[in-house]
Amino acid sequence: MTIVVLAAPTIPVLLAGLLWAGCAVPLVFIDAQVHRLPNVLTLPAAAGVFALLAVDAAVTGQWEHVISAAICAAVATTVFVSMGLVLGSRGLGLGDAKLILSVTALLGWWGWGAAFGAVFLGFLVAGLVGVALLATGRARRGAHIPMGPFFIAGAVVMLALMA
């Protein structure tokens, strides 16, 4: 939570980050345990982030930030939903797509680089963990790894870099 406070330049962006973090913390544990990202947390996180970023734009008059956030979120979510639909159970779940909506909206406020960086870091660390699990025999090829914790960790790292 401290990272969100340090990264946020305005009160509405701070509130957006805190709302997102409040939903992200339980999502990490839920996804790690049951491989699900429930709508009751992912959808309010996304709606709240968008609403608070819109408030920030209305107050500051800097609409380019919320437009950037919306475009980042739309592009990333479209890619994730498409991957989920095309690959089915072999790919990302739709819960991951709903999580990415809030992750890329929040980080998209800082720009494409921050949003892309969070997603990239999530995939990178998940891949490294997957390789380590395979190498140690703790997982077999085709095992499912919950991606939510990795995307959330990537977002936290990017927020720390923005601070």
PDB file of C-alpha atoms in Angstrom:
ATOM      1  CA  MET A   1       0.000   0.000   0.000  1.00  0.00           C
ATOM      2  CA  THR A   2       2.924   2.330   0.692  1.00  0.00           C
ATOM      3  CA  ILE A   3       3.991   2.000  -2.932  1.00  0.00           C
ATOM      4  CA  VAL A   4       0.571   3.216  -4.092  1.00  0.00           C
ATOM      5  CA  VAL A   5       0.832   6.224  -1.781  1.00  0.00           C
ATOM      6  CA  LEU A   6       4.283   7.106  -3.104  1.00  0.00           C
ATOM      7  CA  ALA A   7       3.374   6.626  -6.762  1.00  0.00           C
ATOM      8  CA  ALA A   8       0.130   8.612  -6.824  1.00  0.00           C
ATOM      9  CA  PRO A   9       0.450  12.264  -7.796  1.00  0.00           C
ATOM     10  CA  THR A  10      -3.149  13.215  -6.914  1.00  0.00           C
ATOM     11  CA  ILE A  11      -5.801  12.150  -4.408  1.00  0.00           C
ATOM     12  CA  PRO A  12      -8.109  10.457  -6.983  1.00  0.00           C
ATOM     13  CA  VAL A  13      -5.180   8.451  -8.408  1.00  0.00           C
ATOM     14  CA  LEU A  14      -4.181   7.542  -4.853  1.00  0.00           C
ATOM     15  CA  LEU A  15      -7.725   6.347  -4.138  1.00  0.00           C
ATOM     16  CA  ALA A  16      -7.752   4.361  -7.391  1.00  0.00           C
ATOM     17  CA  GLY A  17      -4.508   2.677  -6.403  1.00  0.00           C
ATOM     18  CA  LEU A  18      -5.710   1.935  -2.887  1.00  0.00           C
ATOM     19  CA  LEU A  19      -8.996   0.512  -4.168  1.00  0.00           C
ATOM     20  CA  TRP A  20      -7.113  -1.670  -6.630  1.00  0.00           C
ATOM     21  CA  ALA A  21      -4.672  -2.837  -3.941  1.00  0.00           C
ATOM     22  CA  GLY A  22      -7.556  -3.618  -1.597  1.00  0.00           C
ATOM     23  CA  CYS A  23      -9.009  -5.947  -4.220  1.00  0.00           C
ATOM     24  CA  ALA A  24      -5.632  -7.291  -5.398  1.00  0.00           C
ATOM     25  CA  VAL A  25      -4.462  -8.598  -2.022  1.00  0.00           C
ATOM     26  CA  PRO A  26      -7.290 -11.133  -1.585  1.00  0.00           C
ATOM     27  CA  LEU A  27      -7.108 -12.001  -5.307  1.00  0.00           C
ATOM     28  CA  VAL A  28      -3.505 -13.174  -4.858  1.00  0.00           C
ATOM     29  CA  PHE A  29      -4.511 -15.654  -2.165  1.00  0.00           C
ATOM     30  CA  ILE A  30      -7.712 -16.789  -3.870  1.00  0.00           C
ATOM     31  CA  ASP A  31      -6.035 -17.407  -7.231  1.00  0.00           C
ATOM     32  CA  ALA A  32      -3.067 -19.170  -5.634  1.00  0.00           C
ATOM     33  CA  GLN A  33      -5.399 -21.467  -3.728  1.00  0.00           C
ATOM     34  CA  VAL A  34      -8.304 -22.202  -6.092  1.00  0.00           C
ATOM     35  CA  HIS A  35      -7.155 -20.851  -9.495  1.00  0.00           C
ATOM     36  CA  ARG A  36     -10.067 -18.428  -9.701  1.00  0.00           C
ATOM     37  CA  LEU A  37     -10.302 -14.655  -9.871  1.00  0.00           C
ATOM     38  CA  PRO A  38     -13.868 -13.920  -8.738  1.00  0.00           C
ATOM     39  CA  ASN A  39     -15.962 -11.235 -10.393  1.00  0.00           C
ATOM     40  CA  VAL A  40     -16.920  -9.884  -6.963  1.00  0.00           C
ATOM     41  CA  LEU A  41     -13.349  -8.492  -6.729  1.00  0.00           C
ATOM     42  CA  THR A  42     -12.142  -8.087 -10.328  1.00  0.00           C
ATOM     43  CA  LEU A  43     -15.102  -6.102 -11.647  1.00  0.00           C
ATOM     44  CA  PRO A  44     -15.359  -3.569  -8.777  1.00  0.00           C
ATOM     45  CA  ALA A  45     -11.592  -3.066  -9.004  1.00  0.00           C
ATOM     46  CA  ALA A  46     -11.841  -2.195 -12.691  1.00  0.00           C
ATOM     47  CA  ALA A  47     -14.948  -0.019 -12.314  1.00  0.00           C
ATOM     48  CA  GLY A  48     -13.501   1.799  -9.314  1.00  0.00           C
ATOM     49  CA  VAL A  49     -10.162   2.458 -10.998  1.00  0.00           C
ATOM     50  CA  PHE A  50     -11.873   3.867 -14.099  1.00  0.00           C
ATOM     51  CA  ALA A  51     -14.273   6.003 -12.053  1.00  0.00           C
ATOM     52  CA  LEU A  52     -11.522   7.478  -9.879  1.00  0.00           C
ATOM     53  CA  LEU A  53      -9.234   8.118 -12.854  1.00  0.00           C
ATOM     54  CA  ALA A  54     -12.140   9.918 -14.541  1.00  0.00           C
ATOM     55  CA  VAL A  55     -12.585  12.036 -11.400  1.00  0.00           C
ATOM     56  CA  ASP A  56      -8.871  12.862 -11.554  1.00  0.00           C
ATOM     57  CA  ALA A  57      -9.199  13.915 -15.189  1.00  0.00           C
ATOM     58  CA  ALA A  58     -12.232  16.060 -14.419  1.00  0.00           C
ATOM     59  CA  VAL A  59     -10.464  17.770 -11.505  1.00  0.00           C
ATOM     60  CA  THR A  60      -7.087  18.303 -13.187  1.00  0.00           C
ATOM     61  CA  GLY A  61      -8.321  18.749 -16.738  1.00  0.00           C
ATOM     62  CA  GLN A  62      -5.691  16.257 -17.931  1.00  0.00           C
ATOM     63  CA  TRP A  63      -7.859  13.868 -19.897  1.00  0.00           C
ATOM     64  CA  GLU A  64      -4.896  12.374 -21.751  1.00  0.00           C
ATOM     65  CA  HIS A  65      -4.064  10.226 -18.705  1.00  0.00           C
ATOM     66  CA  VAL A  66      -7.509   8.638 -18.473  1.00  0.00           C
ATOM     67  CA  ILE A  67      -7.632   8.204 -22.256  1.00  0.00           C
ATOM     68  CA  SER A  68      -4.266   6.436 -22.122  1.00  0.00           C
ATOM     69  CA  ALA A  69      -5.537   4.245 -19.279  1.00  0.00           C
ATOM     70  CA  ALA A  70      -8.697   3.370 -21.211  1.00  0.00           C
ATOM     71  CA  ILE A  71      -6.803   2.509 -24.402  1.00  0.00           C
ATOM     72  CA  CYS A  72      -4.239   0.392 -22.524  1.00  0.00           C
ATOM     73  CA  ALA A  73      -7.007  -1.466 -20.703  1.00  0.00           C
ATOM     74  CA  ALA A  74      -9.064  -1.984 -23.860  1.00  0.00           C
ATOM     75  CA  VAL A  75      -6.136  -3.328 -25.874  1.00  0.00           C
ATOM     76  CA  ALA A  76      -4.813  -5.601 -23.121  1.00  0.00           C
ATOM     77  CA  THR A  77      -8.244  -6.945 -22.203  1.00  0.00           C
ATOM     78  CA  THR A  78      -9.092  -7.630 -25.852  1.00  0.00           C
ATOM     79  CA  VAL A  79      -5.847  -9.575 -26.266  1.00  0.00           C
ATOM     80  CA  PHE A  80      -6.418 -11.547 -23.049  1.00  0.00           C
ATOM     81  CA  VAL A  81     -10.055 -12.361 -23.831  1.00  0.00           C
ATOM     82  CA  SER A  82      -9.060 -13.447 -27.348  1.00  0.00           C
ATOM     83  CA  MET A  83      -6.289 -15.658 -25.968  1.00  0.00           C
ATOM     84  CA  GLY A  84      -8.694 -17.154 -23.450  1.00  0.00           C
ATOM     85  CA  LEU A  85     -11.321 -17.893 -26.075  1.00  0.00           C
ATOM     86  CA  VAL A  86      -8.901 -19.257 -28.677  1.00  0.00           C
ATOM     87  CA  LEU A  87      -6.781 -21.389 -26.337  1.00  0.00           C
ATOM     88  CA  GLY A  88      -9.575 -22.454 -23.994  1.00  0.00           C
ATOM     89  CA  SER A  89      -8.401 -24.303 -20.900  1.00  0.00           C
ATOM     90  CA  ARG A  90      -4.829 -24.380 -22.250  1.00  0.00           C
ATOM     91  CA  GLY A  91      -4.527 -20.590 -22.049  1.00  0.00           C
ATOM     92  CA  LEU A  92      -5.390 -17.722 -19.784  1.00  0.00           C
ATOM     93  CA  GLY A  93      -8.736 -17.683 -18.051  1.00  0.00           C
ATOM     94  CA  LEU A  94     -11.307 -14.950 -18.387  1.00  0.00           C
ATOM     95  CA  GLY A  95     -10.637 -14.035 -14.749  1.00  0.00           C
ATOM     96  CA  ASP A  96      -7.114 -13.106 -15.819  1.00  0.00           C
ATOM     97  CA  ALA A  97      -8.594 -10.868 -18.517  1.00  0.00           C
ATOM     98  CA  LYS A  98     -10.807  -9.124 -15.955  1.00  0.00           C
ATOM     99  CA  LEU A  99      -7.814  -8.654 -13.652  1.00  0.00           C
ATOM    100  CA  ILE A 100      -5.749  -7.235 -16.513  1.00  0.00           C
ATOM    101  CA  LEU A 101      -8.509  -4.708 -17.129  1.00  0.00           C
ATOM    102  CA  SER A 102      -7.844  -3.048 -13.760  1.00  0.00           C
ATOM    103  CA  VAL A 103      -4.054  -3.570 -13.836  1.00  0.00           C
ATOM    104  CA  THR A 104      -3.595  -1.926 -17.226  1.00  0.00           C
ATOM    105  CA  ALA A 105      -6.147   0.804 -16.503  1.00  0.00           C
ATOM    106  CA  LEU A 106      -4.335   1.823 -13.331  1.00  0.00           C
ATOM    107  CA  LEU A 107      -0.848   1.645 -14.828  1.00  0.00           C
ATOM    108  CA  GLY A 108      -2.016   3.019 -18.161  1.00  0.00           C
ATOM    109  CA  TRP A 109      -2.536   6.315 -16.341  1.00  0.00           C
ATOM    110  CA  TRP A 110       1.289   6.580 -16.346  1.00  0.00           C
ATOM    111  CA  GLY A 111       1.468   5.417 -19.968  1.00  0.00           C
ATOM    112  CA  TRP A 112       1.831   2.404 -22.229  1.00  0.00           C
ATOM    113  CA  GLY A 113       5.256   1.518 -20.848  1.00  0.00           C
ATOM    114  CA  ALA A 114       3.999   1.091 -17.300  1.00  0.00           C
ATOM    115  CA  ALA A 115       1.000  -1.009 -18.359  1.00  0.00           C
ATOM    116  CA  PHE A 116       3.060  -3.176 -20.720  1.00  0.00           C
ATOM    117  CA  GLY A 117       5.814  -3.497 -18.108  1.00  0.00           C
ATOM    118  CA  ALA A 118       3.411  -4.913 -15.516  1.00  0.00           C
ATOM    119  CA  VAL A 119       2.051  -7.516 -17.930  1.00  0.00           C
ATOM    120  CA  PHE A 120       5.534  -8.380 -19.209  1.00  0.00           C
ATOM    121  CA  LEU A 121       6.919  -8.781 -15.686  1.00  0.00           C
ATOM    122  CA  GLY A 122       3.967 -10.990 -14.769  1.00  0.00           C
ATOM    123  CA  PHE A 123       4.599 -13.311 -17.719  1.00  0.00           C
ATOM    124  CA  LEU A 124       8.365 -13.259 -17.166  1.00  0.00           C
ATOM    125  CA  VAL A 125       8.234 -14.213 -13.492  1.00  0.00           C
ATOM    126  CA  ALA A 126       5.497 -16.809 -14.090  1.00  0.00           C
ATOM    127  CA  GLY A 127       7.654 -18.359 -16.814  1.00  0.00           C
ATOM    128  CA  LEU A 128      10.695 -18.469 -14.558  1.00  0.00           C
ATOM    129  CA  VAL A 129       8.652 -20.038 -11.756  1.00  0.00           C
ATOM    130  CA  GLY A 130       7.219 -22.559 -14.232  1.00  0.00           C
ATOM    131  CA  VAL A 131      10.700 -23.536 -15.397  1.00  0.00           C
ATOM    132  CA  ALA A 132      11.855 -23.888 -11.793  1.00  0.00           C
ATOM    133  CA  LEU A 133       8.835 -26.079 -10.957  1.00  0.00           C
ATOM    134  CA  LEU A 134       9.510 -28.285 -13.979  1.00  0.00           C
ATOM    135  CA  ALA A 135      13.231 -28.524 -13.206  1.00  0.00           C
ATOM    136  CA  THR A 136      12.605 -29.549  -9.605  1.00  0.00           C
ATOM    137  CA  GLY A 137       9.871 -32.033 -10.519  1.00  0.00           C
ATOM    138  CA  ARG A 138       7.217 -30.151  -8.554  1.00  0.00           C
ATOM    139  CA  ALA A 139       5.127 -29.731 -11.706  1.00  0.00           C
ATOM    140  CA  ARG A 140       4.664 -31.550 -14.992  1.00  0.00           C
ATOM    141  CA  ARG A 141       4.315 -30.160 -18.473  1.00  0.00           C
ATOM    142  CA  GLY A 142       0.781 -28.849 -18.937  1.00  0.00           C
ATOM    143  CA  ALA A 143       0.327 -27.927 -15.275  1.00  0.00           C
ATOM    144  CA  HIS A 144      -1.724 -24.813 -14.641  1.00  0.00           C
ATOM    145  CA  ILE A 145      -0.057 -21.891 -12.893  1.00  0.00           C
ATOM    146  CA  PRO A 146      -2.318 -19.202 -11.423  1.00  0.00           C
ATOM    147  CA  MET A 147      -1.333 -16.029 -13.260  1.00  0.00           C
ATOM    148  CA  GLY A 148      -3.156 -13.493 -11.074  1.00  0.00           C
ATOM    149  CA  PRO A 149      -0.450 -13.287  -8.393  1.00  0.00           C
ATOM    150  CA  PHE A 150       2.197 -12.723 -11.053  1.00  0.00           C
ATOM    151  CA  PHE A 151       0.271  -9.943 -12.807  1.00  0.00           C
ATOM    152  CA  ILE A 152      -0.401  -8.284  -9.456  1.00  0.00           C
ATOM    153  CA  ALA A 153       3.276  -8.553  -8.528  1.00  0.00           C
ATOM    154  CA  GLY A 154       4.218  -7.038 -11.888  1.00  0.00           C
ATOM    155  CA  ALA A 155       1.833  -4.159 -11.231  1.00  0.00           C
ATOM    156  CA  VAL A 156       3.299  -3.561  -7.776  1.00  0.00           C
ATOM    157  CA  VAL A 157       6.831  -3.506  -9.212  1.00  0.00           C
ATOM    158  CA  MET A 158       5.780  -1.012 -11.883  1.00  0.00           C
ATOM    159  CA  LEU A 159       4.052   1.161  -9.271  1.00  0.00           C
ATOM    160  CA  ALA A 160       7.288   1.130  -7.278  1.00  0.00           C
ATOM    161  CA  LEU A 161       9.178   2.259 -10.370  1.00  0.00           C
ATOM    162  CA  MET A 162       6.649   5.067 -10.914  1.00  0.00           C
ATOM    163  CA  ALA A 163       7.061   6.253  -7.290  1.00  0.00           C
TER     164      ALA A 163
END
